[in-house]
Coordinates of C-alpha atoms in Angstrom, one line a residue:
M10 CA 14.6 -25.1 -24.0
G11 CA 11.7 -25.1 -26.4
R12 CA 8.5 -23.3 -25.4
S13 CA 5.8 -25.5 -23.9
S14 CA 3.1 -26.0 -26.5
T15 CA 0.4 -26.4 -23.8
R16 CA -0.1 -24.0 -21.0
G17 CA -2.6 -21.9 -19.2
E18 CA -6.3 -22.6 -18.7
G19 CA -6.5 -24.6 -21.9
T20 CA -4.3 -27.4 -20.4
R21 CA -5.1 -30.2 -18.0
S22 CA -5.1 -28.9 -14.4
R23 CA -1.9 -29.7 -12.4
V24 CA -3.1 -28.9 -8.9
R25 CA -2.4 -32.1 -7.0
H26 CA -4.9 -33.0 -4.3
G27 CA -3.5 -35.8 -2.3
D28 CA -0.1 -36.0 -3.9
P29 CA -0.4 -39.6 -5.3
A30 CA 3.3 -39.9 -6.2
D31 CA 5.6 -37.1 -5.3
G32 CA 8.9 -38.2 -6.6
P33 CA 11.2 -36.9 -9.4
H34 CA 10.6 -40.1 -11.4
E35 CA 6.9 -40.3 -11.1
G36 CA 4.1 -38.1 -9.8
E37 CA 4.2 -34.6 -8.5
S38 CA 7.0 -32.2 -8.8
E39 CA 8.9 -31.7 -5.5
G40 CA 8.5 -28.0 -6.1
G41 CA 12.0 -27.4 -7.2
T42 CA 14.0 -24.2 -7.4
G43 CA 13.7 -24.1 -11.1
R44 CA 13.8 -21.7 -14.0
G45 CA 12.0 -21.3 -17.2
G46 CA 8.4 -21.0 -16.0
R47 CA 6.9 -21.0 -19.5
G48 CA 9.7 -22.4 -21.4
R49 CA 12.4 -20.5 -23.3
R50 CA 11.3 -17.3 -25.0
E51 CA 13.1 -15.8 -28.0
R52 CA 16.2 -14.3 -26.5
S53 CA 16.6 -10.6 -26.8
A54 CA 19.1 -9.5 -29.4
P55 CA 22.4 -8.4 -28.1
P56 CA 23.2 -4.7 -28.3
E57 CA 24.3 -3.5 -31.8
G58 CA 27.2 -1.4 -32.7
G59 CA 30.3 -0.7 -30.8
R60 CA 29.0 1.2 -27.8
R61 CA 30.8 0.1 -24.8
Q62 CA 29.6 2.4 -22.1
A63 CA 27.7 -0.3 -20.3
G64 CA 30.2 -3.1 -20.8
P65 CA 32.5 -4.1 -18.1
G66 CA 35.2 -4.8 -20.6
R67 CA 35.5 -1.1 -21.5
R68 CA 39.0 0.2 -20.9
S69 CA 39.5 3.2 -18.7
R70 CA 40.9 6.2 -20.5
R71 CA 42.5 7.3 -17.2
A72 CA 44.4 4.1 -16.6
P73 CA 44.3 1.5 -19.4
R74 CA 45.1 -1.9 -18.2
S75 CA 44.9 -5.3 -20.0
G76 CA 43.9 -8.3 -18.1
R77 CA 41.7 -6.3 -15.8
R78 CA 39.0 -8.5 -14.2
R79 CA 35.7 -7.6 -12.7
I80 CA 34.1 -10.2 -10.5
L81 CA 30.4 -10.2 -9.8
R82 CA 29.1 -12.1 -6.8
W83 CA 25.4 -12.3 -6.4
V84 CA 25.6 -13.2 -2.8
A85 CA 22.2 -12.4 -1.2
S86 CA 19.9 -14.7 -3.2
V87 CA 20.1 -18.0 -5.0
L88 CA 22.5 -17.0 -7.7
A89 CA 26.0 -15.7 -8.5
L90 CA 27.4 -14.0 -11.6
L91 CA 30.7 -13.0 -13.1
I92 CA 31.9 -10.5 -15.6
L93 CA 35.3 -11.2 -16.9
G94 CA 36.5 -8.8 -19.6
T95 CA 39.6 -7.6 -21.3
G96 CA 39.3 -5.1 -24.2
A97 CA 37.3 -6.1 -27.3
A98 CA 37.2 -9.8 -26.2
G99 CA 35.7 -8.8 -22.9
Y100 CA 33.0 -6.8 -24.7
L101 CA 32.1 -9.7 -26.9
Y102 CA 31.9 -12.0 -23.9
Y103 CA 29.7 -9.4 -22.2
R104 CA 27.4 -9.4 -25.2
H105 CA 27.4 -13.2 -25.1
L106 CA 26.3 -13.2 -21.4
N107 CA 23.6 -10.7 -22.2
G108 CA 22.3 -13.0 -24.9
N109 CA 22.1 -15.9 -22.5
L110 CA 19.5 -14.0 -20.4
R111 CA 15.8 -14.4 -21.1
K112 CA 13.6 -11.4 -20.5
E113 CA 9.9 -11.1 -19.8
D114 CA 7.5 -8.4 -18.6
L115 CA 7.6 -7.5 -14.9
T116 CA 3.9 -7.7 -14.2
L117 CA 1.0 -9.0 -16.3
G118 CA -1.7 -7.7 -13.9
D119 CA -4.0 -4.8 -14.5
K120 CA -3.3 -3.1 -11.2
E121 CA -0.5 -0.5 -11.2
M122 CA 2.0 -1.1 -8.3
A123 CA 2.4 1.8 -5.9
D124 CA 5.6 3.8 -5.8
H125 CA 8.2 3.3 -3.1
K126 CA 8.5 5.9 -0.4
A127 CA 12.0 7.3 0.2
N128 CA 13.5 7.4 3.6
A129 CA 15.0 10.5 5.2
A130 CA 18.1 10.1 3.1
G131 CA 16.2 9.8 -0.1
Q132 CA 16.8 6.0 -0.5
T133 CA 14.2 3.5 -1.5
P134 CA 14.1 -0.3 -0.8
L135 CA 14.4 -3.0 -3.4
N136 CA 12.0 -6.0 -3.7
I137 CA 13.0 -9.0 -5.9
L138 CA 10.7 -12.0 -6.4
I139 CA 12.7 -15.3 -6.8
I140 CA 10.6 -17.9 -8.7
G141 CA 11.4 -21.6 -9.1
S142 CA 9.6 -23.2 -12.1
D143 CA 8.9 -26.9 -12.4
A144 CA 8.7 -26.6 -16.2
R145 CA 9.1 -30.0 -18.0
D146 CA 9.7 -28.3 -21.4
S147 CA 13.1 -29.8 -22.3
K148 CA 14.7 -33.2 -22.2
E149 CA 17.0 -32.1 -19.5
N150 CA 14.2 -30.8 -17.3
Q151 CA 12.2 -33.9 -18.0
K152 CA 15.0 -36.1 -16.9
L153 CA 15.5 -34.1 -13.7
G154 CA 11.8 -33.6 -13.0
G155 CA 10.4 -37.1 -13.8
A156 CA 6.6 -37.3 -13.9
K157 CA 5.9 -38.1 -17.5
E158 CA 2.2 -37.2 -17.2
T159 CA 3.3 -33.6 -16.5
F160 CA 5.5 -33.2 -19.6
G161 CA 4.2 -30.3 -21.7
A162 CA 1.7 -29.2 -19.1
A163 CA 1.5 -25.6 -17.8
P164 CA 4.4 -24.9 -15.5
L165 CA 4.0 -24.2 -11.8
A166 CA 5.8 -21.6 -9.6
D167 CA 6.7 -24.1 -7.0
V168 CA 9.2 -21.9 -5.3
Q169 CA 8.4 -18.2 -4.5
M170 CA 10.6 -16.1 -2.3
L171 CA 10.5 -12.3 -2.0
L172 CA 13.9 -10.8 -1.3
H173 CA 13.7 -7.3 0.4
L174 CA 16.8 -5.1 0.5
S175 CA 16.2 -2.3 3.0
A176 CA 16.3 1.3 1.8
D177 CA 19.5 2.0 3.8
R178 CA 21.0 -1.2 2.6
S179 CA 21.6 -2.4 6.1
N180 CA 19.6 -5.6 6.0
I181 CA 17.9 -8.2 3.8
S182 CA 14.6 -10.0 4.5
V183 CA 13.3 -13.0 2.7
V184 CA 9.7 -14.2 2.8
S185 CA 8.8 -17.6 1.3
M186 CA 5.3 -18.4 0.3
P187 CA 4.4 -22.1 0.4
R188 CA 3.4 -23.4 -3.0
D189 CA 0.3 -24.9 -1.4
T190 CA -1.0 -21.4 -0.4
M191 CA -4.6 -20.8 -1.5
L192 CA -5.4 -17.2 -2.6
K193 CA -7.2 -15.1 -5.1
M194 CA -5.6 -14.8 -8.6
P195 CA -5.6 -11.4 -10.3
K196 CA -6.5 -10.8 -13.9
C197 CA -3.5 -11.4 -16.2
T198 CA -2.9 -10.9 -19.9
D199 CA -0.3 -13.0 -21.7
P200 CA 2.0 -10.7 -23.6
D201 CA 2.7 -13.2 -26.3
T202 CA -0.8 -14.4 -27.2
D203 CA -2.9 -11.5 -25.7
K204 CA -5.0 -14.2 -23.9
V205 CA -6.7 -12.8 -20.9
Y206 CA -6.9 -14.9 -17.8
P207 CA -9.8 -13.4 -15.7
A208 CA -9.5 -12.8 -11.9
S209 CA -10.4 -16.0 -10.1
A210 CA -13.8 -16.2 -8.4
G211 CA -12.4 -18.3 -5.5
N212 CA -9.2 -19.4 -4.0
V213 CA -6.6 -20.9 -6.3
Q214 CA -3.3 -22.6 -5.4
T215 CA -0.5 -20.0 -5.7
N216 CA 1.8 -22.0 -7.9
Q217 CA -0.7 -21.9 -10.7
S218 CA 0.1 -18.2 -11.3
L219 CA 3.0 -19.1 -13.6
G220 CA 0.7 -20.8 -16.1
R221 CA -1.5 -17.7 -16.4
G222 CA 0.9 -15.9 -18.7
G223 CA 4.3 -16.2 -17.1
P224 CA 6.3 -14.9 -14.2
G225 CA 4.6 -11.5 -14.6
C226 CA 1.4 -13.1 -13.3
T227 CA 3.2 -14.5 -10.3
V228 CA 4.4 -10.9 -9.5
A229 CA 0.9 -9.6 -9.9
T230 CA -0.4 -12.3 -7.6
W231 CA 2.1 -11.4 -4.9
Y232 CA 1.1 -7.7 -5.2
E233 CA -2.6 -8.5 -5.0
L234 CA -2.1 -10.4 -1.7
T235 CA 0.6 -8.4 0.0
G236 CA 0.5 -4.8 -1.4
I237 CA 4.3 -5.0 -1.6
T238 CA 5.8 -3.2 -4.6
I239 CA 8.0 -5.6 -6.5
D240 CA 10.9 -4.1 -8.5
H241 CA 12.3 -7.2 -10.3
F242 CA 11.9 -11.0 -10.6
M243 CA 14.3 -13.8 -11.4
M244 CA 13.3 -17.2 -12.4
I245 CA 15.2 -20.5 -12.7
D246 CA 14.3 -24.1 -13.6
F247 CA 15.5 -27.6 -12.6
S248 CA 18.5 -27.7 -15.0
G249 CA 19.4 -24.2 -14.0
V250 CA 19.6 -25.2 -10.3
V251 CA 21.9 -28.1 -11.2
S252 CA 24.3 -26.0 -13.4
M253 CA 24.4 -23.3 -10.7
A254 CA 25.1 -25.7 -7.9
D255 CA 27.9 -27.3 -9.9
A256 CA 29.4 -23.9 -10.7
V257 CA 29.3 -22.9 -7.0
G258 CA 31.2 -26.0 -6.1
G259 CA 29.2 -27.3 -3.1
V260 CA 27.1 -26.0 -0.3
P261 CA 27.1 -27.5 3.2
V262 CA 23.7 -28.7 4.6
C263 CA 22.8 -30.6 7.8
V264 CA 20.3 -33.3 8.7
D265 CA 19.7 -34.6 12.3
A266 CA 19.4 -38.3 11.1
N267 CA 20.1 -40.4 8.0
I268 CA 17.6 -39.6 5.3
R269 CA 16.3 -41.3 2.2
S270 CA 13.5 -39.4 0.6
R271 CA 11.8 -42.3 -1.1
G272 CA 8.9 -44.2 0.4
S273 CA 7.4 -47.5 -0.6
D274 CA 4.7 -45.6 -2.4
G275 CA 7.3 -43.8 -4.6
K276 CA 6.9 -40.5 -2.9
G277 CA 10.1 -38.5 -2.4
S278 CA 12.9 -36.7 -4.2
G279 CA 15.5 -39.5 -3.9
L280 CA 17.7 -37.5 -1.6
T281 CA 20.0 -39.8 0.4
L282 CA 22.3 -38.3 3.1
E283 CA 24.0 -39.5 6.3
K284 CA 23.4 -37.7 9.6
G285 CA 25.4 -34.5 10.0
T286 CA 26.8 -32.0 7.6
T287 CA 27.4 -32.8 3.9
S288 CA 28.5 -30.5 1.0
I289 CA 26.1 -31.0 -1.8
K290 CA 26.0 -29.8 -5.4
G291 CA 24.5 -30.7 -8.8
T292 CA 21.6 -33.1 -8.8
Q293 CA 21.9 -33.7 -5.1
A294 CA 21.4 -30.0 -4.5
L295 CA 18.3 -30.1 -6.6
Q296 CA 17.0 -33.0 -4.6
W297 CA 17.6 -31.1 -1.4
L298 CA 15.7 -28.1 -2.6
R299 CA 12.8 -30.3 -3.8
T300 CA 12.6 -32.6 -0.8
R301 CA 9.2 -32.7 0.8
Y302 CA 8.8 -36.3 2.0
G303 CA 11.5 -36.7 4.6
F304 CA 11.7 -33.3 6.2
E305 CA 9.6 -32.3 9.3
D306 CA 5.9 -33.2 8.7
N307 CA 6.3 -34.1 5.0
T308 CA 4.8 -30.8 3.8
D309 CA 5.9 -27.9 1.8
L310 CA 6.6 -26.0 5.0
G311 CA 9.5 -28.3 5.9
R312 CA 10.8 -27.9 2.3
A313 CA 10.8 -24.1 2.7
E314 CA 12.9 -24.4 5.8
A315 CA 15.4 -26.6 3.9
Q316 CA 15.6 -24.1 1.1
H317 CA 16.3 -21.3 3.7
Q318 CA 19.2 -23.4 5.2
Y319 CA 20.6 -24.0 1.7
L320 CA 20.5 -20.4 0.7
N321 CA 22.0 -19.0 3.9
S322 CA 24.8 -21.6 3.6
M323 CA 25.4 -20.7 -0.1
V324 CA 25.6 -17.0 0.8
R325 CA 28.2 -17.8 3.6
E326 CA 30.3 -19.9 1.1
L327 CA 30.3 -17.2 -1.6
R328 CA 31.2 -14.5 0.9
K329 CA 34.2 -16.4 2.1
G330 CA 35.5 -16.1 -1.5
T331 CA 36.9 -19.6 -1.6
K332 CA 34.7 -20.6 -4.5
L333 CA 35.6 -17.6 -6.6
T334 CA 39.4 -17.6 -7.0
D335 CA 39.9 -19.7 -10.1
P336 CA 39.3 -17.8 -13.4
G337 CA 38.0 -20.9 -15.2
K338 CA 35.5 -21.6 -12.4
L339 CA 34.4 -18.0 -12.4
M340 CA 33.6 -18.1 -16.1
D341 CA 31.7 -21.3 -15.6
L342 CA 29.7 -19.6 -12.9
A343 CA 29.0 -16.6 -15.1
E344 CA 27.9 -18.9 -18.0
A345 CA 25.7 -21.1 -15.7
A346 CA 24.1 -18.1 -14.0
T347 CA 23.1 -16.1 -17.1
S348 CA 22.0 -19.3 -19.0
A349 CA 19.8 -20.3 -16.0
L350 CA 18.0 -17.0 -15.6
T351 CA 14.8 -15.5 -16.9
V352 CA 14.5 -11.9 -15.6
D353 CA 12.3 -8.9 -16.0
K354 CA 13.2 -6.3 -18.7
G355 CA 14.6 -4.0 -16.0
L356 CA 17.4 -6.5 -15.5
D357 CA 18.1 -7.2 -19.1
T358 CA 21.9 -6.8 -19.1
V359 CA 24.7 -8.3 -17.0
K360 CA 25.7 -4.7 -16.1
K361 CA 22.3 -4.2 -14.5
L362 CA 22.7 -7.5 -12.6
Y363 CA 26.1 -6.4 -11.5
D364 CA 24.8 -3.1 -10.2
L365 CA 22.1 -5.0 -8.3
A366 CA 24.6 -7.4 -6.8
E367 CA 26.7 -4.5 -5.6
E368 CA 23.7 -3.2 -3.7
L369 CA 22.9 -6.6 -2.2
K370 CA 26.5 -7.0 -1.0
K371 CA 26.1 -4.0 1.3
A372 CA 24.0 -6.0 3.7
P373 CA 26.1 -8.2 6.0
T374 CA 25.4 -11.9 6.4
G375 CA 24.3 -11.3 10.0
R376 CA 21.5 -9.0 8.8
I377 CA 19.9 -11.5 6.4
T378 CA 16.7 -13.0 7.8
M379 CA 14.8 -15.9 6.1
T380 CA 11.1 -16.4 7.0
T381 CA 8.1 -18.3 5.8
M382 CA 4.7 -16.6 5.4
P383 CA 2.7 -17.4 8.6
N384 CA 0.0 -19.8 7.6
V385 CA -2.8 -22.1 8.8
Y386 CA -3.9 -25.4 7.3
G387 CA -7.2 -25.7 5.4
T388 CA -9.9 -28.2 6.3
G389 CA -12.2 -30.6 4.5
A390 CA -11.5 -30.6 0.7
L391 CA -8.6 -28.2 1.3
D392 CA -6.9 -30.4 3.8
G393 CA -3.1 -30.2 3.2
R394 CA -3.4 -26.7 1.6
V395 CA -2.6 -23.6 3.6
F396 CA -3.9 -20.1 3.9
P397 CA -2.2 -16.9 5.1
K398 CA -2.5 -16.8 8.9
P399 CA -4.9 -13.9 9.9
G400 CA -3.0 -11.1 11.6
D401 CA 0.5 -12.7 11.5
A402 CA 0.8 -12.8 7.7
E403 CA -0.4 -9.2 7.3
Q404 CA 2.0 -8.1 10.0
L405 CA 4.9 -9.7 8.2
F406 CA 3.8 -8.1 4.8
R407 CA 3.4 -4.8 6.5
M408 CA 6.9 -4.9 7.9
I409 CA 8.2 -5.5 4.4
R410 CA 6.1 -2.7 3.0
D411 CA 7.2 -0.3 5.8
D412 CA 10.9 -1.4 5.5
I413 CA 11.1 -2.6 9.1
P414 CA 14.0 -5.1 9.6
L415 CA 12.8 -8.6 10.4
D416 CA 15.8 -9.3 12.6
G417 CA 14.5 -6.9 15.3
K418 CA 17.5 -4.6 15.1
A419 CA 17.1 -0.8 14.8
S420 CA 17.0 0.6 11.3
K421 CA 18.4 3.8 10.1
R422 CA 15.1 4.4 8.4
K423 CA 13.0 7.4 9.4
T424 CA 9.4 7.8 8.6
P425 CA 9.2 9.8 5.4
V426 CA 7.2 13.1 5.6
T427 CA 6.2 14.8 2.4
K428 CA 7.3 18.3 1.6
D429 CA 3.9 18.8 0.0
P430 CA 2.0 21.3 2.2
A431 CA -1.4 20.3 3.5
A432 CA -4.5 22.4 2.7
P433 CA -6.5 23.8 5.6
T434 CA -8.4 21.0 7.4
G435 CA -11.8 22.4 6.5
E436 CA -10.9 22.0 2.8
I437 CA -9.7 18.4 2.9
A438 CA -12.2 15.9 1.7
V439 CA -11.9 12.5 3.3
S440 CA -14.0 9.3 2.6
V441 CA -14.1 6.9 5.6
R442 CA -14.7 3.2 5.1
N443 CA -15.4 0.4 7.6
A444 CA -12.8 -2.3 6.8
T445 CA -12.7 -3.9 10.3
G446 CA -13.9 -7.3 9.2
T447 CA -11.7 -10.4 9.5
D448 CA -11.9 -14.0 8.3
T449 CA -13.8 -14.8 11.4
L450 CA -15.5 -11.6 12.5
A451 CA -18.0 -9.3 10.8
P452 CA -17.2 -5.6 10.5
A453 CA -17.6 -3.8 13.8
R454 CA -20.8 -1.8 13.5
G455 CA -20.5 2.0 13.3
R456 CA -16.8 2.2 13.1
A457 CA -16.7 4.4 10.0
S458 CA -19.2 6.9 11.5
T459 CA -17.3 7.0 14.8
V460 CA -14.0 7.7 13.2
G461 CA -15.6 10.1 10.8
K462 CA -16.9 12.1 13.7
L463 CA -13.4 12.2 15.2
L464 CA -12.3 13.9 12.0
T465 CA -15.2 16.4 11.8
D466 CA -14.6 17.3 15.5
A467 CA -11.0 18.0 14.5
G468 CA -12.1 20.4 11.8
F469 CA -12.3 18.1 8.7
A470 CA -15.7 19.4 7.7
R471 CA -15.7 17.5 4.4
A472 CA -15.3 14.1 5.9
T473 CA -17.9 11.7 4.6
I474 CA -18.9 8.0 5.2
D475 CA -18.6 5.4 2.5
S476 CA -21.3 2.8 3.4
Q477 CA -20.5 0.4 0.6
D478 CA -19.1 -3.0 1.4
V479 CA -15.3 -3.0 1.3
E480 CA -12.5 -5.5 1.5
P481 CA -11.4 -6.2 5.1
A482 CA -8.1 -4.7 6.1
A483 CA -6.0 -6.0 9.0
R484 CA -4.4 -2.6 9.5
T485 CA -5.9 0.9 9.2
G486 CA -4.6 2.8 6.2
I487 CA -5.0 6.1 4.3
L488 CA -4.9 6.1 0.5
Y489 CA -4.4 9.0 -1.8
P490 CA -4.4 9.1 -5.7
S491 CA -1.8 11.6 -6.6
A492 CA 1.3 13.5 -5.2
D493 CA -0.6 16.7 -4.8
M494 CA -2.8 15.1 -2.1
E495 CA 0.0 13.4 -0.1
G496 CA 0.3 16.3 2.3
D497 CA -3.4 16.3 2.9
A498 CA -3.4 12.6 3.5
Q499 CA -0.6 12.9 6.0
A500 CA -2.5 15.6 7.8
V501 CA -5.4 13.2 8.3
A502 CA -3.0 10.6 9.7
K503 CA -1.3 13.0 12.1
T504 CA -4.7 14.2 13.4
L505 CA -5.8 10.6 14.2
G506 CA -2.4 9.3 15.5
I507 CA -2.0 6.9 12.5
P508 CA 1.7 6.4 11.6
V509 CA 2.7 8.2 8.4
S510 CA 4.1 4.9 7.1
Q511 CA 0.4 3.7 6.7
V512 CA -0.3 6.5 4.2
K513 CA 0.0 5.1 0.7
K514 CA -0.4 6.3 -2.8
S515 CA -2.9 4.2 -4.8
T516 CA -4.6 4.4 -8.1
D517 CA -7.6 2.5 -6.6
V518 CA -9.0 5.6 -5.1
S519 CA -10.1 9.0 -6.6
G520 CA -9.6 11.0 -3.4
I521 CA -8.3 10.6 0.2
T522 CA -9.7 7.4 1.6
L523 CA -9.4 6.3 5.2
A524 CA -10.0 2.5 5.7
V525 CA -10.6 1.7 9.4
G526 CA -9.0 -1.7 9.8
A527 CA -9.3 -4.6 12.1
D528 CA -6.6 -3.1 14.4
W529 CA -9.1 -0.3 15.3
R530 CA -12.3 -2.2 16.0
E531 CA -12.8 -0.5 19.5
D532 CA -13.6 3.1 20.4
G533 CA -10.9 5.4 21.5
A534 CA -7.6 6.7 20.0
Y535 CA -5.8 4.7 17.3
P536 CA -4.0 1.9 19.2
A537 CA -0.5 2.3 17.9
S538 CA 1.9 -0.2 19.5
G539 CA 5.6 -0.8 19.2
A540 CA 4.9 -4.5 19.6
E541 CA 3.5 -4.6 16.1
E542 CA 7.0 -4.1 14.7
K543 CA 8.1 -7.6 15.9
T544 CA 8.4 -10.4 13.4
P545 CA 5.7 -13.0 14.2
D546 CA 7.1 -16.2 15.8
T547 CA 5.0 -18.1 13.2
A548 CA 7.3 -16.8 10.5
K549 CA 10.1 -19.1 11.7
A550 CA 12.9 -16.6 11.2
L551 CA 16.4 -17.9 10.4
N552 CA 19.5 -15.7 10.6
G553 CA 22.1 -15.8 7.8
E554 CA 24.9 -16.5 10.2
D555 CA 23.2 -19.4 11.9
E556 CA 25.5 -22.3 11.1
G557 CA 23.9 -24.6 13.6
A558 CA 20.7 -25.0 11.6
C559 CA 19.9 -28.7 10.9
M560 CA 16.9 -30.2 9.2
H561 CA 14.8 -32.6 11.3
V562 CA 14.3 -35.9 9.4
N563 CA 10.9 -37.5 9.5
P564 CA 11.2 -40.9 11.2
N565 CA 9.4 -42.6 8.3
Y566 CA 12.2 -41.6 5.9
T567 CA 15.3 -42.5 7.8
W568 CA 17.6 -45.5 7.5

């Protein structure tokens, strides 16, 4: 695909207020699971020379065997890969697949992401952002995406899913963010043009992040909102979805009534299915993933549920192995997957993708949980847009940050405690901030002073109060700037009864900083509660083994 010649803030805005025509032939993108956010970049050159250490086609010195096949199944997300290699031919094929991959920077923001905390076994979680682009930057994508007035415009990140693999590899959690979510955009710098997109003064629709420099800005936007450290991203566009769906060979989906996603006003994806379960692939799979008009209340929230059903079903099909027995189909799958993907530079080879897939395979299907970010609808001019639901959204984000399973099952994770010894309490400097405000409540008066006194009474003579205005925090937290202060920060947490999991390293502070959050607005001890580890009902959790899931068809789009 050629690079789009018009993108970013210099292009016509593509935020659609009112969705005048939401079909694939005219009007708005249905928010597909697409690749290629900003169009095709120059592909990274394949590795030079004859080094075969990383190649799956390298023959073992211990037991040379021709015809040895290595199969890669990417079973926990939206994709699947294959490495098929024999000797030198296998190595050349490996280089060819590497050349298919497109690579971009992980983050374009100016805020450094915090380090992961290891669990008691020294393991760390993995967070991967899956991005679907609606780029109309090739004839193939334009044919699939329709909407001529959007050709060449800045792409939108119309699908955003964060995949979290737990540190102990026992479970996977997925969080979808509706593309209509309104939030603050961080400062991003385009690595190709050095153009700087300043931080937004007000709320911007989340799918615009892709046009502010590429997928690295979408990553930075997620981190800005959630505080979740993101390790990798993968991006796919319309044509990539079609090629992948064809290579997989069909995914069963269910609707509770006949559906035709096309209204008299032209809105809809064109999806037409009979009531019950149907195996879909190719263009029909793309229509399913893009359908907004026809599911539930005709909003992006129903579309997210349909995407969850599709992905869970795809995982079950791939894990059965029935789709991955024919060598020719396997090679088609490998070709389609690598050609469809844009990845960060930390996943720049098929070998690295293989290693990632091996990690993802460790979590059983029954421990995969799909969720949607809890949200509330906007009002007035923002009617039809959504905002993170106060309390519930932060609770879901916190569970991901703290590696708490969303399926409610016990984790092998233990709260990490640093080996860094704490200084005597009288020598530990702590700055206390009042961050108890919420979207509807002003900060509780005097909370920083009250909690500061608890510290001084406990011997922290160097505790001080920061009276400056600070960003509200739903949950009380302690930040420290460097590893040599981690033990001191955990000592503060232990004294106040704050869980050690809420102690985080951050480059935003110059010393130990305690932000008293909205969960501690009242006097008394810190109100820790086991109930806070429950996934909010508003996240609409769906288990990976739930084969009974069936999309509700909107009565106005049935036949």
